[in-house]
mmCIF file of C-alpha atoms and ligand atoms in Angstrom:
data_model
loop_
_atom_site.group_PDB
_atom_site.id
_atom_site.type_symbol
_atom_site.label_atom_id
_atom_site.label_comp_id
_atom_site.label_asym_id
_atom_site.label_seq_id
_atom_site.Cartn_x
_atom_site.Cartn_y
_atom_site.Cartn_z
ATOM 1 C CA MET A 1 40.755 -68.837 46.815
ATOM 2 C CA PRO A 2 42.880 -71.971 46.514
ATOM 3 C CA ALA A 3 42.508 -74.811 49.004
ATOM 4 C CA ALA A 4 44.817 -75.054 51.972
ATOM 5 C CA VAL A 5 48.277 -73.878 51.051
ATOM 6 C CA SER A 6 51.308 -74.635 53.213
ATOM 7 C CA PRO A 7 53.637 -71.791 54.243
ATOM 8 C CA GLY A 8 56.259 -73.172 51.837
ATOM 9 C CA GLN A 9 53.779 -73.208 48.954
ATOM 10 C CA GLU A 10 52.723 -69.649 49.775
ATOM 11 C CA GLN A 11 56.358 -68.553 49.811
ATOM 12 C CA ALA A 12 56.976 -70.230 46.433
ATOM 13 C CA ALA A 13 53.818 -68.658 44.995
ATOM 14 C CA ARG A 14 54.914 -65.192 46.168
ATOM 15 C CA LEU A 15 58.322 -65.680 44.569
ATOM 16 C CA ILE A 16 56.751 -66.743 41.277
ATOM 17 C CA LEU A 17 54.227 -63.890 41.378
ATOM 18 C CA THR A 18 57.025 -61.383 41.959
ATOM 19 C CA GLU A 19 59.178 -62.843 39.173
ATOM 20 C CA CYS A 20 56.259 -62.931 36.745
ATOM 21 C CA ARG A 21 55.803 -59.163 36.855
ATOM 22 C CA SER A 22 58.229 -59.008 33.955
ATOM 23 C CA GLU A 23 56.928 -60.615 30.793
ATOM 24 C CA PHE A 24 60.554 -61.319 29.864
ATOM 25 C CA SER A 25 61.244 -63.479 32.916
ATOM 26 C CA PHE A 26 61.774 -67.213 32.571
ATOM 27 C CA LEU A 27 58.954 -67.966 35.038
ATOM 28 C CA HIS A 28 56.526 -65.764 33.120
ATOM 29 C CA ARG A 29 57.198 -67.749 29.952
ATOM 30 C CA ALA A 30 57.163 -71.075 31.837
ATOM 31 C CA LEU A 31 53.643 -70.380 33.145
ATOM 32 C CA ALA A 32 52.349 -70.494 29.573
ATOM 33 C CA LEU A 33 53.309 -74.173 29.586
ATOM 34 C CA HIS A 34 51.478 -74.841 32.858
ATOM 35 C CA PRO A 35 47.960 -73.398 32.515
ATOM 36 C CA ALA A 36 46.697 -75.035 35.731
ATOM 37 C CA VAL A 37 49.388 -73.244 37.738
ATOM 38 C CA ALA A 38 48.723 -70.000 35.869
ATOM 39 C CA ASP A 39 44.993 -70.311 36.674
ATOM 40 C CA MET A 40 45.769 -70.836 40.372
ATOM 41 C CA LEU A 41 48.143 -67.848 40.464
ATOM 42 C CA ALA A 42 45.545 -65.705 38.688
ATOM 43 C CA LEU A 43 43.588 -65.782 41.954
ATOM 44 C CA ALA A 44 46.387 -63.931 43.729
ATOM 45 C CA GLY A 45 45.724 -60.728 45.613
ATOM 46 C CA ARG A 46 47.858 -57.641 46.206
ATOM 47 C CA CYS A 47 48.730 -56.063 49.516
ATOM 48 C CA ALA A 48 47.010 -52.710 49.891
ATOM 49 C CA LEU A 49 50.086 -51.314 51.585
ATOM 50 C CA CYS A 50 53.195 -52.631 49.785
ATOM 51 C CA SER A 51 51.568 -54.034 46.594
ATOM 52 C CA GLN A 52 53.303 -57.406 47.059
ATOM 53 C CA ALA A 53 51.338 -60.262 45.530
ATOM 54 C CA PHE A 54 50.121 -63.153 47.687
ATOM 55 C CA LEU A 55 48.172 -66.295 46.959
ATOM 56 C CA THR A 56 46.112 -66.801 50.091
ATOM 57 C CA THR A 57 44.433 -64.148 52.179
ATOM 58 C CA TRP A 58 46.867 -63.462 54.907
ATOM 59 C CA LEU A 59 45.420 -60.602 56.868
ATOM 60 C CA GLU A 60 41.949 -59.253 56.287
ATOM 61 C CA CYS A 61 41.334 -55.646 57.255
ATOM 62 C CA VAL A 62 38.843 -52.883 56.647
ATOM 63 C CA GLN A 63 39.286 -49.251 55.749
ATOM 64 C CA PHE A 64 36.485 -46.851 56.651
ATOM 65 C CA VAL A 65 35.476 -44.758 53.660
ATOM 66 C CA ASN A 66 33.591 -41.518 54.231
ATOM 67 C CA LEU A 67 30.881 -41.434 51.577
ATOM 68 C CA LYS A 68 30.659 -37.637 51.451
ATOM 69 C CA LYS A 69 34.377 -36.853 51.570
ATOM 70 C CA ASP A 70 35.828 -39.825 49.667
ATOM 71 C CA MET A 71 33.002 -40.729 47.289
ATOM 72 C CA LYS A 72 31.399 -37.300 46.810
ATOM 73 C CA MET A 73 28.005 -38.684 47.845
ATOM 74 C CA ARG A 74 25.368 -36.901 49.908
ATOM 75 C CA SER A 75 25.428 -39.409 52.770
ATOM 76 C CA LEU A 76 27.454 -38.569 55.859
ATOM 77 C CA GLN A 77 28.021 -42.229 56.672
ATOM 78 C CA SER A 78 31.358 -44.040 56.688
ATOM 79 C CA ILE A 79 31.356 -47.610 55.451
ATOM 80 C CA PRO A 80 33.944 -50.377 55.961
ATOM 81 C CA VAL A 81 35.652 -51.537 52.773
ATOM 82 C CA ARG A 82 37.570 -54.847 52.716
ATOM 83 C CA VAL A 83 41.328 -54.541 52.366
ATOM 84 C CA LEU A 84 43.926 -57.333 52.315
ATOM 85 C CA LEU A 85 47.476 -57.083 53.623
ATOM 86 C CA CYS A 86 50.346 -59.471 52.920
ATOM 87 C CA SER A 87 51.835 -59.767 56.398
ATOM 88 C CA TYR A 88 52.022 -58.514 59.953
ATOM 89 C CA ASN A 89 55.090 -56.545 58.863
ATOM 90 C CA CYS A 90 52.781 -54.366 56.789
ATOM 91 C CA PHE A 91 49.988 -54.391 59.367
ATOM 92 C CA ASN A 92 52.349 -53.264 62.153
ATOM 93 C CA GLN A 93 53.640 -50.275 60.173
ATOM 94 C CA SER A 94 52.445 -46.977 61.528
ATOM 95 C CA GLY A 95 50.518 -44.424 59.548
ATOM 96 C CA HIS A 96 48.037 -46.610 57.680
ATOM 97 C CA VAL A 97 44.278 -46.516 58.157
ATOM 98 C CA TYR A 98 43.528 -50.259 58.068
ATOM 99 C CA TYR A 99 41.869 -52.106 60.940
ATOM 100 C CA GLY A 100 42.380 -55.854 61.322
ATOM 101 C CA VAL A 101 39.315 -58.097 61.235
ATOM 102 C CA ALA A 102 39.473 -60.926 63.739
ATOM 103 C CA PRO A 103 38.049 -64.282 62.578
ATOM 104 C CA VAL A 104 34.875 -65.321 64.409
HETATM 105 ZN ZN1 ZN B 201 52.327 -55.808 52.301
#
């Protein structure tokens, strides 16, 4: 994960990450000329809910996976699996199965 990133830098990174989805975009081609920036953006994550890219971990959550039902294993246990969300807008949506992890 990159060092401390300001909210403005995060916003710019998200814009670039969104634009770079298309290999025909100007920003996608411009990144080839700036390998250090491309390396930093390669560390980006994707929101488990809306698939929007983000540079820094914004909201860490867990999803409980039932080993027998979801993984077809013999164990009856459920285990927490790390999930990242892009914003409280996604976290506050109803209907998802993600639980926020509070920092210690
Ligand atoms: Zn999201």
